[in-house]
Short mmCIF file of C-alpha atoms in Angstrom, two decimals:
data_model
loop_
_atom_site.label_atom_id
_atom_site.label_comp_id
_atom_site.label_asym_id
_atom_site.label_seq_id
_atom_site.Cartn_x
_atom_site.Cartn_y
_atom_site.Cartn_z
CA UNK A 1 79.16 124.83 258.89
CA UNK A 2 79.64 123.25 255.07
CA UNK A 3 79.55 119.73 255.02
CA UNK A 4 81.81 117.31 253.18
CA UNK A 5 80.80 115.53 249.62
CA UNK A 6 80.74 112.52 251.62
CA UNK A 7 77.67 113.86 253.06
CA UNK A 8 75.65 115.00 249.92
CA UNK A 9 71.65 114.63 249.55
CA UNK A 10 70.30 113.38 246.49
CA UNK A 11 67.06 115.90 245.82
CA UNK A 12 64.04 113.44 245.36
CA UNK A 13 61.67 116.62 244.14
CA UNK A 14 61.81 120.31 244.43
CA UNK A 15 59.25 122.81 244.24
CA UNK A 16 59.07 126.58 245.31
CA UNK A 17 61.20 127.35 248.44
CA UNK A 18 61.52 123.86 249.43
CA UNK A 19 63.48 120.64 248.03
CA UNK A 20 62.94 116.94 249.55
CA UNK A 21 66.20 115.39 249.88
CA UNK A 22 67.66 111.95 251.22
CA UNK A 23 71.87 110.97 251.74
CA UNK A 24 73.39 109.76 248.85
CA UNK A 25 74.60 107.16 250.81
CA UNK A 26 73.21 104.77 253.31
CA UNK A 27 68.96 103.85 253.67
CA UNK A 28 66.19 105.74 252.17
CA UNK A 29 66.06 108.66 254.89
CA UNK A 30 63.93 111.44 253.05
CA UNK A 31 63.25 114.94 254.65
CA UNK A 32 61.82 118.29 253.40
CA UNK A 33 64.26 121.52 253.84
CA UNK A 34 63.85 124.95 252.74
CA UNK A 35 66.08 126.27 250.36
CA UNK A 36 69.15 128.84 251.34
CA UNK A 37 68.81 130.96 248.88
CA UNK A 38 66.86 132.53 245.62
CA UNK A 39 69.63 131.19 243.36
CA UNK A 40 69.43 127.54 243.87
CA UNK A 41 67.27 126.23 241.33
CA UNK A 42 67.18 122.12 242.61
CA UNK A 43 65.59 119.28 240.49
CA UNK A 44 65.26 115.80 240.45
CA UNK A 45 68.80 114.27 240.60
CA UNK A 46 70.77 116.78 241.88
CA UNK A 47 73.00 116.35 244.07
CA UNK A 48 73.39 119.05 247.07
CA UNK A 49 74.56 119.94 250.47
CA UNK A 50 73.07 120.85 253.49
CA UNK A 51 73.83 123.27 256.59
CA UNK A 52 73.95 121.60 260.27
CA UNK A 53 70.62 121.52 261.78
CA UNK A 54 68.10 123.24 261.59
CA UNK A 55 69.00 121.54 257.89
CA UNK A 56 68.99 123.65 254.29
CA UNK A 57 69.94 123.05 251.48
CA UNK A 58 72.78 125.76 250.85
CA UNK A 59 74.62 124.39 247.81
CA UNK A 60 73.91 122.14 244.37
CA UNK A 61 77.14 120.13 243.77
CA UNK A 62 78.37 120.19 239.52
CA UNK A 63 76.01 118.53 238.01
CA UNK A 64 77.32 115.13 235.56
CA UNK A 65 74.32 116.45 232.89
CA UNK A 66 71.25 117.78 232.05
CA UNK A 67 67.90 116.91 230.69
CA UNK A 68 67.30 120.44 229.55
CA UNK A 69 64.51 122.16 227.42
CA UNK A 70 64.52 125.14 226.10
CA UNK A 71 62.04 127.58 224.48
CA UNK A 72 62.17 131.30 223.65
CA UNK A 73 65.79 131.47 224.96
CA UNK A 74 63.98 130.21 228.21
CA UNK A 75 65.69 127.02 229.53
CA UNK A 76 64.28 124.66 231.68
CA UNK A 77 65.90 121.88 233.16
CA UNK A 78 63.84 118.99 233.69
CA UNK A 79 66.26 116.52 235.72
CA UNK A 80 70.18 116.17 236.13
CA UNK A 81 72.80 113.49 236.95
CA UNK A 82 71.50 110.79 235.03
CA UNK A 83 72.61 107.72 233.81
CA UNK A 84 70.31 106.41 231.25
CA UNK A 85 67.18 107.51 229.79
CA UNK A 86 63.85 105.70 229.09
CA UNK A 87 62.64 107.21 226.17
CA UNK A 88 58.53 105.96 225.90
CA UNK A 89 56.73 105.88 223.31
CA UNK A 90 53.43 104.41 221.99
CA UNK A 91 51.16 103.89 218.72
CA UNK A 92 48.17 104.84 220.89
CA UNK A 93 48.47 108.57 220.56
CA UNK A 94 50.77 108.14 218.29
CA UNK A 95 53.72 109.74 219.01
CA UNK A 96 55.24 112.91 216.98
CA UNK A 97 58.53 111.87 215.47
CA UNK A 98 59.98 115.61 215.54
CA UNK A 99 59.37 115.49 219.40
CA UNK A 100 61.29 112.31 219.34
CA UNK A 101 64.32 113.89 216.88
CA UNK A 102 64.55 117.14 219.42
CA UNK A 103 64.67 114.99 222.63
CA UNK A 104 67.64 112.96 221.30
CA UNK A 105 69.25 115.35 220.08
CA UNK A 106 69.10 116.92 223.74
CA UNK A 107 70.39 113.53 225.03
CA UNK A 108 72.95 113.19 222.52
CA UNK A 109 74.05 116.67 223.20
CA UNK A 110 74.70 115.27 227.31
CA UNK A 111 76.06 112.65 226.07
CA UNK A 112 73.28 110.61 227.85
CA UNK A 113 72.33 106.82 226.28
CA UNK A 114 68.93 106.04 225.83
CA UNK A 115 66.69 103.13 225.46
CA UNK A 116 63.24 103.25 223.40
CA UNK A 117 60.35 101.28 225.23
CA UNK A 118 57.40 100.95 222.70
CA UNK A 119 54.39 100.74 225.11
CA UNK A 120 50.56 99.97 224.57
CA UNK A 121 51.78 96.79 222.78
CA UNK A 122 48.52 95.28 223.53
CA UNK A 123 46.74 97.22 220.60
CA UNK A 124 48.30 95.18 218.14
CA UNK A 125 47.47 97.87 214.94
CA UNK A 126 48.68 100.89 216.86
CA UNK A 127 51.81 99.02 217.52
CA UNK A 128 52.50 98.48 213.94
CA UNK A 129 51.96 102.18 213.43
CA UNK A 130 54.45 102.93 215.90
CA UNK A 131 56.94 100.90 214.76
CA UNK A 132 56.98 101.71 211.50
CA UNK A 133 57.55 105.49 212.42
CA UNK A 134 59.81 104.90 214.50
CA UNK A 135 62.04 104.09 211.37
CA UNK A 136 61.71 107.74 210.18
CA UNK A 137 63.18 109.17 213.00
CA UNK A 138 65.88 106.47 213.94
CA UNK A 139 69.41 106.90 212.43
CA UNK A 140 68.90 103.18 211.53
CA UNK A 141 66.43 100.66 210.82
CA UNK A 142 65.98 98.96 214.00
CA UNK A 143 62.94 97.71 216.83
CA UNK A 144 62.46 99.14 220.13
CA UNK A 145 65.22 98.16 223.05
CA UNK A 146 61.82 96.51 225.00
CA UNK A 147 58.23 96.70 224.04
CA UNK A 148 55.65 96.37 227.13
CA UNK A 149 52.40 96.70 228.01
CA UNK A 150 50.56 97.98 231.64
CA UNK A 151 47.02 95.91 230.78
CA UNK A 152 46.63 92.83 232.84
CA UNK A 153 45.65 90.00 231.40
CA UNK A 154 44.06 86.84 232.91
CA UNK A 155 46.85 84.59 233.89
CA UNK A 156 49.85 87.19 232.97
CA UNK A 157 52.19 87.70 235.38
CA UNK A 158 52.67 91.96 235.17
CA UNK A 159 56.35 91.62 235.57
CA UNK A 160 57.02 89.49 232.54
CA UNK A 161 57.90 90.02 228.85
CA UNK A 162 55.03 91.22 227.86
CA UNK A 163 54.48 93.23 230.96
CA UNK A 164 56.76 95.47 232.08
CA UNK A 165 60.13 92.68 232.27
CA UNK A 166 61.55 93.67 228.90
CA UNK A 167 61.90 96.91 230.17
CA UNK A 168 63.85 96.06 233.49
CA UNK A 169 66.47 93.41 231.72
CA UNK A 170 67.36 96.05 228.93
CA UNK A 171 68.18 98.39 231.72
CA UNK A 172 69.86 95.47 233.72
CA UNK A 173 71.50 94.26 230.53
CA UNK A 174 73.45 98.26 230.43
CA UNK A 175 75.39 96.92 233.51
CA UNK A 176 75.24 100.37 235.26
CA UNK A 177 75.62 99.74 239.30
CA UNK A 178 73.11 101.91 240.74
CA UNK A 179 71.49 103.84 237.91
CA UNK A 180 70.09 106.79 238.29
CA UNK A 181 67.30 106.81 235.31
CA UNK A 182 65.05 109.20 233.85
CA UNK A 183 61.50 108.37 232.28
CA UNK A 184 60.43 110.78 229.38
CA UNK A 185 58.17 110.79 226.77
CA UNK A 186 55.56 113.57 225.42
CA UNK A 187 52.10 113.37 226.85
CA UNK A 188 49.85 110.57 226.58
CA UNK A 189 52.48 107.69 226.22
CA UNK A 190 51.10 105.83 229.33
CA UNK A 191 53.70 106.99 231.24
CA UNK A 192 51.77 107.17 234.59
CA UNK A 193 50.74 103.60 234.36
CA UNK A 194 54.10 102.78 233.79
CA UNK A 195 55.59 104.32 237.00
CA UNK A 196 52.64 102.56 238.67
CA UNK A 197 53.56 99.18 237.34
CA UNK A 198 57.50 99.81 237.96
CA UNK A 199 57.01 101.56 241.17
CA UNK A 200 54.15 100.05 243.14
CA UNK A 201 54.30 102.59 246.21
CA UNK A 202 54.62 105.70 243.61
CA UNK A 203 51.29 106.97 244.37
CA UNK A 204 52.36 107.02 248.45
CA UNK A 205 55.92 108.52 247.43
CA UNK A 206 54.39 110.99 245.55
CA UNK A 207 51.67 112.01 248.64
CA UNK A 208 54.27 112.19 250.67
CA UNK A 209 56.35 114.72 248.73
CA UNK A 210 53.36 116.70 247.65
CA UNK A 211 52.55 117.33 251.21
CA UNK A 212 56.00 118.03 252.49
CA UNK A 213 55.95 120.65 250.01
CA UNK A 214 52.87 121.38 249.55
CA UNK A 215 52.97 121.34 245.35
CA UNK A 216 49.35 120.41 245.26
CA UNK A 217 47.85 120.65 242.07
CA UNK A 218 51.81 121.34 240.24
CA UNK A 219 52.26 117.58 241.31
CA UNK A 220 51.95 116.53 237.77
CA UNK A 221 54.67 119.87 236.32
CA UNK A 222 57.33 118.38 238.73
CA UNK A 223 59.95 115.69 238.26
CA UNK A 224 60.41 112.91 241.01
CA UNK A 225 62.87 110.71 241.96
CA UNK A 226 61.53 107.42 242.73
CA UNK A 227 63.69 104.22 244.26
CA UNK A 228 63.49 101.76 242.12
CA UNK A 229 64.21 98.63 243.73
CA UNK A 230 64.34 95.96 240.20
CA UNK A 231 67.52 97.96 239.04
CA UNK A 232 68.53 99.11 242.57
CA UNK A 233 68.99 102.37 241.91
CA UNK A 234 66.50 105.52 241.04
CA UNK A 235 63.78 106.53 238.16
CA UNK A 236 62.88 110.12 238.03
CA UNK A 237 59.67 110.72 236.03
CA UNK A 238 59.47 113.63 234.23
CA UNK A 239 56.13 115.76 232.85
CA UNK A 240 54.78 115.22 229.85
CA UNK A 241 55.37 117.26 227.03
CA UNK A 242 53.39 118.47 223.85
CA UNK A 243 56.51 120.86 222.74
CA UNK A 244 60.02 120.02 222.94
CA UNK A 245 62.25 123.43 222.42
CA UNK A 246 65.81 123.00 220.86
CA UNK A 247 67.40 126.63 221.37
CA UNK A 248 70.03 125.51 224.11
CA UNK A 249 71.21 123.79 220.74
CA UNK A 250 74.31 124.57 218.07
CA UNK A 251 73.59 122.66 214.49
CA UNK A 252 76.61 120.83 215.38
CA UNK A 253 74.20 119.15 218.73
CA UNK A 254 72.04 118.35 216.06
CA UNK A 255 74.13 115.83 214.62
CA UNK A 256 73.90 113.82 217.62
CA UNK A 257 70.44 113.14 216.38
CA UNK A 258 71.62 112.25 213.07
CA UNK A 259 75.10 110.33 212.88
CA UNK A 260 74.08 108.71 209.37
CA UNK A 261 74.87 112.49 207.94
CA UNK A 262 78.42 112.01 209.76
CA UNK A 263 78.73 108.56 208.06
CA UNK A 264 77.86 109.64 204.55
CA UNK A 265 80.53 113.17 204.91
CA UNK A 266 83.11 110.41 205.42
CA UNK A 267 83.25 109.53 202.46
CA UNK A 268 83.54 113.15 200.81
CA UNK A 269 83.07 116.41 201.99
CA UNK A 270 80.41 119.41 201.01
CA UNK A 271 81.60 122.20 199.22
CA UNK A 272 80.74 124.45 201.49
CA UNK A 273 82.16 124.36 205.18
CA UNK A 274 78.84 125.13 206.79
CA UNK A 275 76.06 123.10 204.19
CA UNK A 276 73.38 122.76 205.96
CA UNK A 277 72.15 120.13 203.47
CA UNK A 278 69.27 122.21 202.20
CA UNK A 279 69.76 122.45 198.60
CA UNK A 280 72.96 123.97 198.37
CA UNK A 281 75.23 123.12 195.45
CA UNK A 282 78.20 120.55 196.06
CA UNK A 283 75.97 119.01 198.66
CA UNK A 284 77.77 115.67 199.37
CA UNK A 285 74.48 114.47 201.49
CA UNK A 286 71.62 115.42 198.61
CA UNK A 287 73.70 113.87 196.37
CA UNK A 288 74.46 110.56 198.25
CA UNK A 289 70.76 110.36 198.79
CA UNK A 290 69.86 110.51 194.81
CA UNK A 291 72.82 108.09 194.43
CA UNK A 292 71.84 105.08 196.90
CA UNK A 293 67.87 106.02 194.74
CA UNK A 294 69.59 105.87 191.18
CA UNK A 295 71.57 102.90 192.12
CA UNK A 296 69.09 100.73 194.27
CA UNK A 297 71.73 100.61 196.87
CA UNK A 298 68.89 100.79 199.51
CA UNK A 299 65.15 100.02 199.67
CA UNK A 300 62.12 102.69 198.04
CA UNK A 301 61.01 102.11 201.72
CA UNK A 302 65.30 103.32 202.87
CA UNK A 303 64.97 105.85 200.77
CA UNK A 304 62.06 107.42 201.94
CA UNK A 305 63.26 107.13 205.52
CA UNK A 306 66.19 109.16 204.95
CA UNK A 307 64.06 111.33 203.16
CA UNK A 308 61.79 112.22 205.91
CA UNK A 309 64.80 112.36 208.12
CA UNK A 310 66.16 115.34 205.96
CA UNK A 311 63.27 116.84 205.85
CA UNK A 312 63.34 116.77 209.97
CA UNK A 313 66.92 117.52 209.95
CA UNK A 314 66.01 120.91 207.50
CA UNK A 315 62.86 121.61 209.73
CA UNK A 316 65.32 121.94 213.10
CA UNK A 317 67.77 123.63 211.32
CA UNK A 318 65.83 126.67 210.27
CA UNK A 319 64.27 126.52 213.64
CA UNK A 320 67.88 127.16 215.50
CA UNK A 321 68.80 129.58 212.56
#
């Protein structure tokens, strides 16, 4: 017998045959149940129905978005139905800024908003490094929404503004009710200790689901839904990634990740219909850029910026062909 929408599960964490689901509505009620089906594909965030007991899950409901990667014409999707995304990065690896151009691109493509938390800030030098590449692959010159750091220090309270605080008030200050919010950054970013830190019973949560579905060592290759109690509403962490593939993509996406391009184009237009602002003659964008040198209407240090950024912008363009 179908159930209503009024009844849907929110899936916490799928693997294999098996999803872990809880109601959308009401108290944290979690359970495992098999999957009806070889065509339902669940991940973290969906939101799905289940069959009268013995419960399955026999259908995903249309999902709001996607996180979504895609390589070799192979997508993956990562984690749907959310409302903001923590994008974290850190100066300690250092992270790559064309990882950090592809997965906003993605966003902008879902139409997702995004906040940048610059973690690690307790290494003072790596910081600086981070910030200052974070201005070649930011439309605009800007800082990170909240900078934080997981290290205790004698006397610091963890939850403060130089713990982990910043973090929670930018995602207060969106004024979403209930947000469902996804945590993503390539690998070594720190964001384990920052799920510990936000979520202090993650490590039982995650037990728990890893032996109701018995994911054992894919524990880490799996995103989880976590309630998160500051913002009262959900974080899904999300793996770690070294590559971030772009072919779900159109060059038109790609503009998400570059709206300075849109704002130059308004004030003229290329000669060709589709420049792809790679040398091509009557190039309103190559010749803006020499302008604002020529001119000094920005900085060397501007200048250079943009520079890099069309030289990430050509870089991704090739790549989608």
């Amino acid at each position: 017998m179908r159930r209503s929408h009024s009844e849907a599960h929110r899936v916490i964490s799928a693997h294999g045959s098996h999803a872990w689901v809880s109601p959308v509505t009401g108290p944290l009620n979690s359970q495992a149940v098999p999957l009806k089906g070889r065509a339902l594909k669940p991940v973290a965030g969906d939101l799905a129905l289940l069959s009268e007991p013995p419960s399955s899950l026999m259908e995903l409901l249309p999902r709001r978005n996607a996180l979504v990667r895609a390589e070799a014409h192979r997508q993956k999707v990562i984690a749907a139905n959310l409302d903001l995304v923590i994008v974290l990065v850190s100066g300690e690896p250092l992270f790559a800024p064309e990882l950090m151009v592809r997965l906003l691109a993605t966003l902008a493509s879902e139409g997702l908003p995004y906040i940048i938390a610059l973690n690690k800030t307790d290494l003072s030098e790596e910081t600086d490094r981070a910030r200052a590449s974070l201005r070649s692959c930011l439309p605009w010159p800007c800082l990170p929404d909240a900078e934080i750091s997981c290290i205790d220090h004698e006397g610091q309270d963890p939850s403060s503004e130089s713990g982990t605080g910043a973090l929670v008030q930018a995602i207060r200050a969106q004024g979403i009710t209930n947000p469902v919010v996804g945590l993503v950054g390539q690998s070594g970013m720190g964001k384990s200790s920052l799920l510990n830190r936000l979520i202090p019973d993650a490590g039982a949560q995650t037990q728990a689901i890893s032996q109701a579905l018995q994911t054992g060592r894919h524990t880490t290759t799996v995103s989880r839904a976590y309630e998160w109690l500051d913002v009262d509403g959900w974080l899904i962490d999300t793996p770690g990634f070294q590559t971030f593939g772009i072919q779900h993509l159109t060059t038109e996406d790609l503009l998400g990740a570059f709206p300075e391009w849109l704002e130059i184009q308004n004030k003229g237009r290329c000669r060709f219909y589709n420049c792809q602002h790679d040398q091509e003659p009557g190039c309103v964008l190559t010749e803006s850029l020499n302008t604002m040198l020529t001119e000094k209407l920005v900085s060397e240090d501007r200048y250079q910026q943009l520079q890099q950024r069309l030289g990430l912008w050509r870089r991704l363009v090739h790549e989608l062909g």
